[in-house]
PDB file of C-alpha atoms in Angstrom:
ATOM      1  CA  MET A 265     -23.148 -11.963  -6.784  1.00 38.00           C
ATOM      2  CA  THR A 266     -20.966 -14.453  -5.191  1.00 46.00           C
ATOM      3  CA  ALA A 267     -21.386 -15.931  -1.663  1.00 44.00           C
ATOM      4  CA  ALA A 268     -18.465 -13.656  -0.375  1.00 46.00           C
ATOM      5  CA  THR A 269     -19.670 -10.750  -1.902  1.00 45.00           C
ATOM      6  CA  ALA A 270     -22.999 -10.994  -0.244  1.00 64.00           C
ATOM      7  CA  LEU A 271     -21.279 -11.581   2.841  1.00 86.00           C
ATOM      8  CA  LEU A 272     -20.939  -8.249   4.914  1.00 94.00           C
ATOM      9  CA  PRO A 273     -17.972  -8.155   6.817  1.00 97.00           C
ATOM     10  CA  HIS A 274     -17.388  -7.653  10.694  1.00 98.00           C
ATOM     11  CA  ASP A 275     -14.892  -4.685  11.003  1.00 98.00           C
ATOM     12  CA  ALA A 276     -11.870  -5.682  13.419  1.00 98.00           C
ATOM     13  CA  HIS A 277     -10.605  -2.026  13.614  1.00 98.00           C
ATOM     14  CA  ARG A 278     -11.855   1.196  13.150  1.00 98.00           C
ATOM     15  CA  HIS A 279     -11.496   4.603  14.752  1.00 98.00           C
ATOM     16  CA  LEU A 280     -13.798   7.257  16.393  1.00 98.00           C
ATOM     17  CA  GLY A 281     -13.084  10.819  17.232  1.00 98.00           C
ATOM     18  CA  VAL A 282     -11.940  13.905  15.414  1.00 98.00           C
ATOM     19  CA  LEU A 283      -8.341  15.448  16.119  1.00 97.00           C
ATOM     20  CA  PRO A 284      -7.346  18.794  16.101  1.00 96.00           C
ATOM     21  CA  ALA A 285      -5.766  19.793  12.768  1.00 96.00           C
ATOM     22  CA  TYR A 286      -2.062  19.328  12.526  1.00 95.00           C
ATOM     23  CA  PRO A 287       0.725  20.791   9.901  1.00 96.00           C
ATOM     24  CA  PHE A 288       2.076  17.366   9.035  1.00 94.00           C
ATOM     25  CA  TYR A 289       5.456  17.494   7.127  1.00 93.00           C
ATOM     26  CA  GLY A 290       5.686  21.257   7.418  1.00 94.00           C
ATOM     27  CA  GLY A 291       2.437  22.141   5.829  1.00 96.00           C
ATOM     28  CA  PRO A 292      -0.392  24.025   6.860  1.00 97.00           C
ATOM     29  CA  PRO A 293      -2.743  22.505   9.825  1.00 96.00           C
ATOM     30  CA  VAL A 294      -5.185  20.089   7.958  1.00 97.00           C
ATOM     31  CA  ASN A 295      -7.370  17.223   8.918  1.00 96.00           C
ATOM     32  CA  PRO A 296      -6.716  14.474   6.376  1.00 95.00           C
ATOM     33  CA  ASP A 297      -9.028  11.965   7.707  1.00 96.00           C
ATOM     34  CA  VAL A 298     -11.960  13.624   6.181  1.00 96.00           C
ATOM     35  CA  SER A 299     -14.479  10.620   7.355  1.00 96.00           C
ATOM     36  CA  ALA A 300     -13.812  11.027  10.917  1.00 98.00           C
ATOM     37  CA  ARG A 301     -16.664  10.859  13.254  1.00 98.00           C
ATOM     38  CA  ALA A 302     -16.955  12.751  16.440  1.00 98.00           C
ATOM     39  CA  THR A 303     -20.223  11.315  18.026  1.00 98.00           C
ATOM     40  CA  ILE A 304     -21.773   7.800  18.454  1.00 98.00           C
ATOM     41  CA  ASP A 305     -24.690   8.896  16.539  1.00 98.00           C
ATOM     42  CA  GLU A 306     -22.708   9.625  13.381  1.00 98.00           C
ATOM     43  CA  LEU A 307     -20.717   6.275  14.187  1.00 98.00           C
ATOM     44  CA  ARG A 308     -24.056   4.258  14.035  1.00 98.00           C
ATOM     45  CA  ARG A 309     -25.174   6.032  10.772  1.00 98.00           C
ATOM     46  CA  ASP A 310     -22.064   4.636   9.256  1.00 98.00           C
ATOM     47  CA  LEU A 311     -22.547   1.193  10.729  1.00 98.00           C
ATOM     48  CA  ASP A 312     -26.273   1.074   9.343  1.00 98.00           C
ATOM     49  CA  ALA A 313     -25.123   2.351   6.014  1.00 97.00           C
ATOM     50  CA  GLU A 314     -22.673  -0.396   5.549  1.00 97.00           C
ATOM     51  CA  GLY A 315     -24.683  -2.971   7.132  1.00 97.00           C
ATOM     52  CA  THR A 316     -21.732  -3.805   9.812  1.00 98.00           C
ATOM     53  CA  GLU A 317     -23.130  -5.861  12.324  1.00 98.00           C
ATOM     54  CA  LEU A 318     -19.790  -6.138  14.629  1.00 98.00           C
ATOM     55  CA  ALA A 319     -17.345  -3.166  14.736  1.00 98.00           C
ATOM     56  CA  VAL A 320     -14.194  -2.911  17.187  1.00 98.00           C
ATOM     57  CA  VAL A 321     -13.878   0.620  17.644  1.00 98.00           C
ATOM     58  CA  MET A 322     -10.920   2.501  19.135  1.00 98.00           C
ATOM     59  CA  PRO A 323      -9.711   6.177  19.619  1.00 98.00           C
ATOM     60  CA  ASN A 324      -8.398   8.169  16.713  1.00 98.00           C
ATOM     61  CA  TYR A 325      -4.767   9.291  16.659  1.00 96.00           C
ATOM     62  CA  GLY A 326      -2.085  10.388  14.627  1.00 92.00           C
ATOM     63  CA  VAL A 327      -1.388  14.001  15.747  1.00 94.00           C
ATOM     64  CA  PRO A 328       2.000  14.224  17.872  1.00 93.00           C
ATOM     65  CA  ASP A 329      -0.081  15.116  21.158  1.00 93.00           C
ATOM     66  CA  PRO A 330      -1.354  11.755  22.929  1.00 95.00           C
ATOM     67  CA  ALA A 331      -3.925  13.774  24.936  1.00 97.00           C
ATOM     68  CA  PRO A 332      -7.032  13.732  22.604  1.00 97.00           C
ATOM     69  CA  SER A 333      -6.478   9.983  21.921  1.00 98.00           C
ATOM     70  CA  PHE A 334      -6.499   9.152  25.603  1.00 98.00           C
ATOM     71  CA  ALA A 335      -9.493  11.490  25.927  1.00 98.00           C
ATOM     72  CA  LEU A 336     -11.434   9.316  23.326  1.00 98.00           C
ATOM     73  CA  ASN A 337     -11.171   6.124  25.387  1.00 98.00           C
ATOM     74  CA  GLY A 338     -14.206   7.378  27.302  1.00 98.00           C
ATOM     75  CA  LEU A 339     -16.241   7.778  23.903  1.00 98.00           C
ATOM     76  CA  CYS A 340     -15.438   4.428  22.877  1.00 98.00           C
ATOM     77  CA  LEU A 341     -16.461   2.964  25.744  1.00 98.00           C
ATOM     78  CA  GLU A 342     -19.862   4.871  25.710  1.00 98.00           C
ATOM     79  CA  ALA A 343     -20.256   3.557  22.018  1.00 98.00           C
ATOM     80  CA  ALA A 344     -19.650   0.010  23.193  1.00 98.00           C
ATOM     81  CA  ALA A 345     -22.365   0.577  25.993  1.00 98.00           C
ATOM     82  CA  THR A 346     -24.939   2.443  23.567  1.00 98.00           C
ATOM     83  CA  ASP A 347     -24.709   0.022  20.632  1.00 98.00           C
ATOM     84  CA  ASP A 348     -24.427  -3.841  20.612  1.00 98.00           C
ATOM     85  CA  ARG A 349     -22.841  -3.911  17.232  1.00 98.00           C
ATOM     86  CA  VAL A 350     -19.460  -2.085  18.701  1.00 98.00           C
ATOM     87  CA  ARG A 351     -16.773  -3.529  20.970  1.00 98.00           C
ATOM     88  CA  ALA A 352     -14.449  -0.958  22.457  1.00 98.00           C
ATOM     89  CA  GLY A 353     -10.629  -0.443  22.092  1.00 98.00           C
ATOM     90  CA  ILE A 354      -8.585   1.520  24.381  1.00 98.00           C
ATOM     91  CA  TRP A 355      -5.574   3.522  23.357  1.00 98.00           C
ATOM     92  CA  ALA A 356      -2.482   3.261  25.265  1.00 98.00           C
ATOM     93  CA  SER A 357       1.274   4.549  24.728  1.00 98.00           C
ATOM     94  CA  PRO A 358       4.369   2.644  25.272  1.00 98.00           C
ATOM     95  CA  ARG A 359       6.173   6.013  25.693  1.00 97.00           C
ATOM     96  CA  GLN A 360       7.818   6.786  29.205  1.00 97.00           C
ATOM     97  CA  GLN A 361       6.338  10.423  29.222  1.00 97.00           C
ATOM     98  CA  ASP A 362       2.833   8.821  28.531  1.00 98.00           C
ATOM     99  CA  ALA A 363       3.073   6.369  31.658  1.00 98.00           C
ATOM    100  CA  ALA A 364       0.366   8.383  33.771  1.00 98.00           C
ATOM    101  CA  GLY A 365      -2.066   8.176  30.515  1.00 98.00           C
ATOM    102  CA  THR A 366      -1.445   4.585  29.823  1.00 98.00           C
ATOM    103  CA  ALA A 367      -1.992   3.461  33.598  1.00 98.00           C
ATOM    104  CA  ALA A 368      -5.377   5.521  33.629  1.00 98.00           C
ATOM    105  CA  ALA A 369      -6.240   3.830  30.182  1.00 98.00           C
ATOM    106  CA  LEU A 370      -5.438   0.547  31.437  1.00 98.00           C
ATOM    107  CA  ALA A 371      -7.656   0.936  34.138  1.00 98.00           C
ATOM    108  CA  LEU A 372     -10.610   0.744  32.019  1.00 98.00           C
ATOM    109  CA  ALA A 373      -9.397  -2.813  30.538  1.00 98.00           C
ATOM    110  CA  GLY A 374     -11.860  -4.472  32.484  1.00 98.00           C
ATOM    111  CA  GLU A 375     -14.854  -2.596  31.359  1.00 98.00           C
ATOM    112  CA  PRO A 376     -17.644  -4.261  29.542  1.00 96.00           C
ATOM    113  CA  GLY A 377     -17.519  -4.165  25.808  1.00 97.00           C
ATOM    114  CA  VAL A 378     -13.481  -3.817  25.627  1.00 98.00           C
ATOM    115  CA  ARG A 379     -11.838  -6.171  23.774  1.00 98.00           C
ATOM    116  CA  ILE A 380      -8.613  -4.617  22.435  1.00 98.00           C
ATOM    117  CA  ILE A 381      -5.727  -2.343  23.507  1.00 98.00           C
ATOM    118  CA  LYS A 382      -4.335  -0.517  20.747  1.00 98.00           C
ATOM    119  CA  ILE A 383      -0.578   0.712  20.755  1.00 98.00           C
ATOM    120  CA  SER A 384       1.792   2.583  18.253  1.00 97.00           C
ATOM    121  CA  PHE A 385       5.224   3.868  17.928  1.00 97.00           C
ATOM    122  CA  LEU A 386       4.324   6.530  15.487  1.00 94.00           C
ATOM    123  CA  LEU A 387       4.587   9.049  18.262  1.00 92.00           C
ATOM    124  CA  GLY A 388       7.896   7.633  19.497  1.00 94.00           C
ATOM    125  CA  GLY A 389       9.637   4.873  21.598  1.00 96.00           C
ATOM    126  CA  SER A 390      10.130   1.472  20.289  1.00 97.00           C
ATOM    127  CA  PRO A 391       9.624  -2.106  21.295  1.00 97.00           C
ATOM    128  CA  THR A 392      13.451  -2.332  22.099  1.00 96.00           C
ATOM    129  CA  ASP A 393      13.578   1.009  24.052  1.00 97.00           C
ATOM    130  CA  PRO A 394      14.286   0.099  27.766  1.00 97.00           C
ATOM    131  CA  ALA A 395      12.243   3.356  28.567  1.00 98.00           C
ATOM    132  CA  CYS A 396       9.228   1.468  26.860  1.00 98.00           C
ATOM    133  CA  ALA A 397       9.641  -1.831  28.776  1.00 98.00           C
ATOM    134  CA  PRO A 398       7.667  -0.804  32.136  1.00 98.00           C
ATOM    135  CA  GLN A 399       4.737   0.578  29.846  1.00 98.00           C
ATOM    136  CA  LEU A 400       4.708  -2.282  27.287  1.00 98.00           C
ATOM    137  CA  ASP A 401       4.959  -4.865  30.254  1.00 98.00           C
ATOM    138  CA  ALA A 402       2.112  -3.141  31.740  1.00 98.00           C
ATOM    139  CA  ILE A 403      -0.089  -3.072  28.597  1.00 98.00           C
ATOM    140  CA  PHE A 404       0.546  -6.832  28.146  1.00 98.00           C
ATOM    141  CA  ALA A 405      -0.393  -8.019  31.420  1.00 98.00           C
ATOM    142  CA  ALA A 406      -3.429  -5.901  31.463  1.00 98.00           C
ATOM    143  CA  ALA A 407      -4.501  -7.912  28.107  1.00 98.00           C
ATOM    144  CA  ARG A 408      -3.210 -11.116  29.735  1.00 98.00           C
ATOM    145  CA  THR A 409      -5.500 -10.526  32.882  1.00 98.00           C
ATOM    146  CA  HIS A 410      -8.913  -9.414  30.981  1.00 98.00           C
ATOM    147  CA  ASP A 411      -8.005 -11.805  27.867  1.00 98.00           C
ATOM    148  CA  LEU A 412      -7.737  -8.872  25.162  1.00 98.00           C
ATOM    149  CA  THR A 413      -5.970  -8.658  21.946  1.00 98.00           C
ATOM    150  CA  VAL A 414      -3.605  -5.922  21.838  1.00 98.00           C
ATOM    151  CA  HIS A 415      -3.314  -4.064  18.529  1.00 98.00           C
ATOM    152  CA  VAL A 416       0.024  -2.822  17.245  1.00 98.00           C
ATOM    153  CA  HIS A 417       0.525  -0.532  14.347  1.00 98.00           C
ATOM    154  CA  THR A 418       3.085  -1.582  11.560  1.00 98.00           C
ATOM    155  CA  SER A 419       4.792   0.423   8.982  1.00 96.00           C
ATOM    156  CA  PRO A 420       7.864   0.327   7.010  1.00 93.00           C
ATOM    157  CA  GLY A 421      11.227   1.968   8.728  1.00 89.00           C
ATOM    158  CA  GLY A 422      11.646   3.036  12.259  1.00 93.00           C
ATOM    159  CA  ALA A 423      10.169   1.447  15.590  1.00 96.00           C
ATOM    160  CA  SER A 424       6.871   0.074  13.425  1.00 97.00           C
ATOM    161  CA  ASP A 425       9.004  -1.760  11.029  1.00 97.00           C
ATOM    162  CA  ILE A 426       8.197  -5.540  11.492  1.00 97.00           C
ATOM    163  CA  ASP A 427      11.750  -6.159  12.666  1.00 97.00           C
ATOM    164  CA  GLN A 428      11.318  -4.101  15.493  1.00 97.00           C
ATOM    165  CA  VAL A 429       7.300  -5.004  16.059  1.00 98.00           C
ATOM    166  CA  GLY A 430       8.680  -8.696  15.925  1.00 98.00           C
ATOM    167  CA  GLU A 431      10.326  -8.482  19.070  1.00 98.00           C
ATOM    168  CA  LEU A 432       6.807  -7.896  20.603  1.00 98.00           C
ATOM    169  CA  VAL A 433       5.651 -11.029  19.164  1.00 98.00           C
ATOM    170  CA  GLU A 434       8.832 -13.070  20.724  1.00 98.00           C
ATOM    171  CA  ARG A 435       8.304 -11.450  24.126  1.00 98.00           C
ATOM    172  CA  TYR A 436       4.604 -11.627  24.477  1.00 98.00           C
ATOM    173  CA  ALA A 437       2.711 -13.502  22.074  1.00 98.00           C
ATOM    174  CA  ASP A 438       2.904 -16.732  23.795  1.00 98.00           C
ATOM    175  CA  ASP A 439      -0.207 -15.973  25.698  1.00 97.00           C
ATOM    176  CA  VAL A 440      -1.608 -12.778  24.576  1.00 98.00           C
ATOM    177  CA  ARG A 441      -3.235 -12.373  20.949  1.00 98.00           C
ATOM    178  CA  LEU A 442      -1.191  -9.581  19.197  1.00 98.00           C
ATOM    179  CA  HIS A 443      -2.422  -8.169  16.074  1.00 98.00           C
ATOM    180  CA  LEU A 444       0.038  -6.614  13.595  1.00 98.00           C
ATOM    181  CA  VAL A 445      -2.423  -4.243  11.797  1.00 98.00           C
ATOM    182  CA  HIS A 446      -1.473  -3.151   8.275  1.00 98.00           C
ATOM    183  CA  LEU A 447       0.174  -6.662   7.445  1.00 98.00           C
ATOM    184  CA  GLY A 448       3.421  -5.517   8.244  1.00 96.00           C
ATOM    185  CA  GLY A 449       2.812  -2.151   6.674  1.00 93.00           C
ATOM    186  CA  GLY A 450       4.522  -1.745   3.188  1.00 94.00           C
ATOM    187  CA  MET A 451       6.221  -3.874   0.582  1.00 97.00           C
ATOM    188  CA  SER A 452       9.178  -4.946   3.198  1.00 97.00           C
ATOM    189  CA  GLY A 453       6.797  -5.871   5.856  1.00 97.00           C
ATOM    190  CA  HIS A 454       4.605  -7.861   3.321  1.00 98.00           C
ATOM    191  CA  ILE A 455       7.286  -9.605   2.017  1.00 98.00           C
ATOM    192  CA  LYS A 456       8.815 -10.913   5.447  1.00 98.00           C
ATOM    193  CA  LEU A 457       5.330 -11.684   6.829  1.00 98.00           C
ATOM    194  CA  VAL A 458       3.909 -13.247   4.176  1.00 98.00           C
ATOM    195  CA  GLY A 459       7.400 -14.775   2.808  1.00 98.00           C
ATOM    196  CA  GLY A 460       7.537 -16.726   6.187  1.00 97.00           C
ATOM    197  CA  ARG A 461       7.805 -15.201   9.157  1.00 98.00           C
ATOM    198  CA  PHE A 462       3.991 -15.066   9.832  1.00 98.00           C
ATOM    199  CA  PHE A 463       3.481 -18.644   9.445  1.00 98.00           C
ATOM    200  CA  ASP A 464       6.951 -19.564  11.323  1.00 98.00           C
ATOM    201  CA  TRP A 465       5.049 -17.630  14.235  1.00 98.00           C
ATOM    202  CA  ILE A 466       2.034 -19.403  14.030  1.00 98.00           C
ATOM    203  CA  GLU A 467       3.650 -22.895  13.801  1.00 98.00           C
ATOM    204  CA  ARG A 468       5.821 -22.120  16.988  1.00 98.00           C
ATOM    205  CA  GLY A 469       2.485 -21.602  18.950  1.00 98.00           C
ATOM    206  CA  LYS A 470       2.567 -17.400  19.046  1.00 98.00           C
ATOM    207  CA  GLN A 471      -0.898 -16.100  19.154  1.00 98.00           C
ATOM    208  CA  VAL A 472      -0.135 -13.619  16.232  1.00 98.00           C
ATOM    209  CA  TYR A 473      -2.903 -11.809  14.097  1.00 98.00           C
ATOM    210  CA  THR A 474      -2.914  -9.709  10.810  1.00 98.00           C
ATOM    211  CA  ASP A 475      -5.302  -7.432   8.814  1.00 98.00           C
ATOM    212  CA  THR A 476      -4.838  -6.292   5.121  1.00 97.00           C
ATOM    213  CA  SER A 477      -5.752  -2.584   5.656  1.00 97.00           C
ATOM    214  CA  TRP A 478      -3.350  -0.206   3.814  1.00 95.00           C
ATOM    215  CA  ALA A 479      -1.594  -3.460   2.139  1.00 96.00           C
ATOM    216  CA  ILE A 480      -0.159  -3.149  -1.294  1.00 96.00           C
ATOM    217  CA  GLY A 481      -2.254  -4.472  -4.036  1.00 93.00           C
ATOM    218  CA  PHE A 482      -0.379  -8.060  -4.183  1.00 97.00           C
ATOM    219  CA  ALA A 483      -0.208  -8.628  -0.659  1.00 97.00           C
ATOM    220  CA  PRO A 484      -3.874 -10.016   0.234  1.00 98.00           C
ATOM    221  CA  ARG A 485      -3.811 -12.351  -3.220  1.00 97.00           C
ATOM    222  CA  TRP A 486      -0.257 -13.795  -1.868  1.00 98.00           C
ATOM    223  CA  LEU A 487      -1.337 -14.069   1.456  1.00 98.00           C
ATOM    224  CA  ALA A 488      -4.395 -16.035   0.876  1.00 98.00           C
ATOM    225  CA  ALA A 489      -2.642 -18.256  -1.619  1.00 98.00           C
ATOM    226  CA  GLU A 490       0.028 -19.033   1.242  1.00 98.00           C
ATOM    227  CA  ILE A 491      -2.782 -19.792   3.708  1.00 98.00           C
ATOM    228  CA  GLU A 492      -4.221 -22.245   1.153  1.00 97.00           C
ATOM    229  CA  LYS A 493      -0.805 -23.802   0.287  1.00 97.00           C
ATOM    230  CA  ARG A 494       0.510 -24.216   3.959  1.00 98.00           C
ATOM    231  CA  GLY A 495      -3.058 -24.910   5.330  1.00 97.00           C
ATOM    232  CA  LEU A 496      -2.613 -22.703   8.003  1.00 97.00           C
ATOM    233  CA  GLY A 497      -3.375 -19.009   9.416  1.00 98.00           C
ATOM    234  CA  ALA A 498      -6.788 -19.129   7.897  1.00 98.00           C
ATOM    235  CA  ASP A 499      -8.004 -18.355  11.739  1.00 98.00           C
ATOM    236  CA  ARG A 500      -5.335 -15.377  12.028  1.00 98.00           C
ATOM    237  CA  VAL A 501      -6.710 -12.835   9.327  1.00 98.00           C
ATOM    238  CA  LEU A 502      -9.401 -10.565   9.787  1.00 98.00           C
ATOM    239  CA  PHE A 503     -11.263  -7.501   7.807  1.00 98.00           C
ATOM    240  CA  ALA A 504     -10.385  -4.396   9.051  1.00 98.00           C
ATOM    241  CA  SER A 505     -11.507  -0.970   7.450  1.00 98.00           C
ATOM    242  CA  ASP A 506      -9.283   1.123   9.248  1.00 98.00           C
ATOM    243  CA  GLU A 507     -11.487   4.102   8.753  1.00 98.00           C
ATOM    244  CA  PRO A 508     -11.177   7.276   8.629  1.00 98.00           C
ATOM    245  CA  TRP A 509      -7.822   6.528   7.683  1.00 97.00           C
ATOM    246  CA  GLY A 510      -8.766   3.417   5.604  1.00 96.00           C
ATOM    247  CA  ASP A 511     -10.943   2.784   2.489  1.00 95.00           C
ATOM    248  CA  ARG A 512     -13.461   0.421   3.641  1.00 97.00           C
ATOM    249  CA  GLU A 513     -14.963  -0.407   0.314  1.00 96.00           C
ATOM    250  CA  GLY A 514     -12.018  -0.645  -1.285  1.00 95.00           C
ATOM    251  CA  GLU A 515     -10.377  -2.879   1.351  1.00 95.00           C
ATOM    252  CA  TYR A 516     -13.667  -5.153   1.236  1.00 97.00           C
ATOM    253  CA  ALA A 517     -13.414  -5.577  -2.766  1.00 95.00           C
ATOM    254  CA  ARG A 518      -9.589  -6.339  -2.550  1.00 94.00           C
ATOM    255  CA  LEU A 519     -10.145  -9.120   0.690  1.00 95.00           C
ATOM    256  CA  VAL A 520     -12.973 -10.510  -1.265  1.00 95.00           C
ATOM    257  CA  ALA A 521     -11.337 -10.555  -4.567  1.00 95.00           C
ATOM    258  CA  ALA A 522      -8.225 -12.405  -2.907  1.00 96.00           C
ATOM    259  CA  THR A 523     -10.068 -14.897  -0.592  1.00 95.00           C
ATOM    260  CA  GLY A 524     -12.811 -16.081  -3.174  1.00 92.00           C
ATOM    261  CA  ASP A 525     -16.298 -17.362  -1.885  1.00 89.00           C
ATOM    262  CA  GLY A 526     -15.542 -20.138   0.562  1.00 94.00           C
ATOM    263  CA  GLU A 527     -14.512 -21.280   3.916  1.00 96.00           C
ATOM    264  CA  LEU A 528     -11.563 -18.633   3.861  1.00 97.00           C
ATOM    265  CA  ALA A 529     -13.708 -15.851   3.021  1.00 97.00           C
ATOM    266  CA  ARG A 530     -15.922 -16.948   5.387  1.00 97.00           C
ATOM    267  CA  ALA A 531     -13.305 -16.971   8.266  1.00 98.00           C
ATOM    268  CA  VAL A 532     -11.573 -13.697   7.053  1.00 98.00           C
ATOM    269  CA  LEU A 533     -14.742 -11.474   6.543  1.00 98.00           C
ATOM    270  CA  ARG A 534     -16.709 -12.727   9.788  1.00 97.00           C
ATOM    271  CA  GLY A 535     -15.886 -16.076  11.559  1.00 98.00           C
ATOM    272  CA  ASN A 536     -12.619 -14.763  13.069  1.00 98.00           C
ATOM    273  CA  ALA A 537     -13.901 -11.697  14.026  1.00 98.00           C
ATOM    274  CA  GLU A 538     -16.791 -13.298  15.734  1.00 98.00           C
ATOM    275  CA  ARG A 539     -14.770 -15.838  17.521  1.00 97.00           C
ATOM    276  CA  LEU A 540     -12.083 -13.080  18.841  1.00 97.00           C
ATOM    277  CA  TYR A 541     -14.529 -10.392  19.590  1.00 96.00           C
ATOM    278  CA  ALA A 542     -18.190 -11.251  19.550  1.00 91.00           C
TER     279      ALA A 542
END
């Protein structure tokens, strides 16, 4: 066993809570996130089994109704108060119709244990939609005030595409940490980010971070190779399981294979999360 494989990772992004079944893509109502945990005790058992010593835990989301995710903010805060290994993320929405829920969520930003605000455009809106601007300004203002990191979902196409989400980097990441979840989310995002954009942002002083959850197989290897070649970015990549939507064991194995057993592995698997969240 190498030093890296013996090094259990901190988890910079996972979810808590069970969502109602939903008929995705015109099919029957389903709960595809079969490892979703409804209670803090279940989460703690998972952390025990994994040996996870630090985890950033945020509400589960993904069904079109944002109300269940807003409601889970309290559970995540309770988890952080209950277990020293847990740091809380609060879920907020940039959509105009969710402004009241987002305001209530942001009122929790200063609570003990909160480390991140999670946003997504999967349910609508976009970084360039003027109707989202007031909510986005409020979200990033709260992060700035309370020294939090904003996590934003990335995926190819639509409002979550890195071309869209990159607007948030340009607008806010001078003085707020912005974590691009899923490394741009798919082939186009990986190539745009690893091919230069991620490193260009870092060189320009942008406080941008990422993780390799959901990444296509080549991307973690390429990202690690570019970090080594450029001598830049080792402090900006974190391990994330994205459980229950991700696969912790697979994500861990791929990242260990990509980063080896030296300083890069230690930074990505543990050091960066300790610096940002411990």
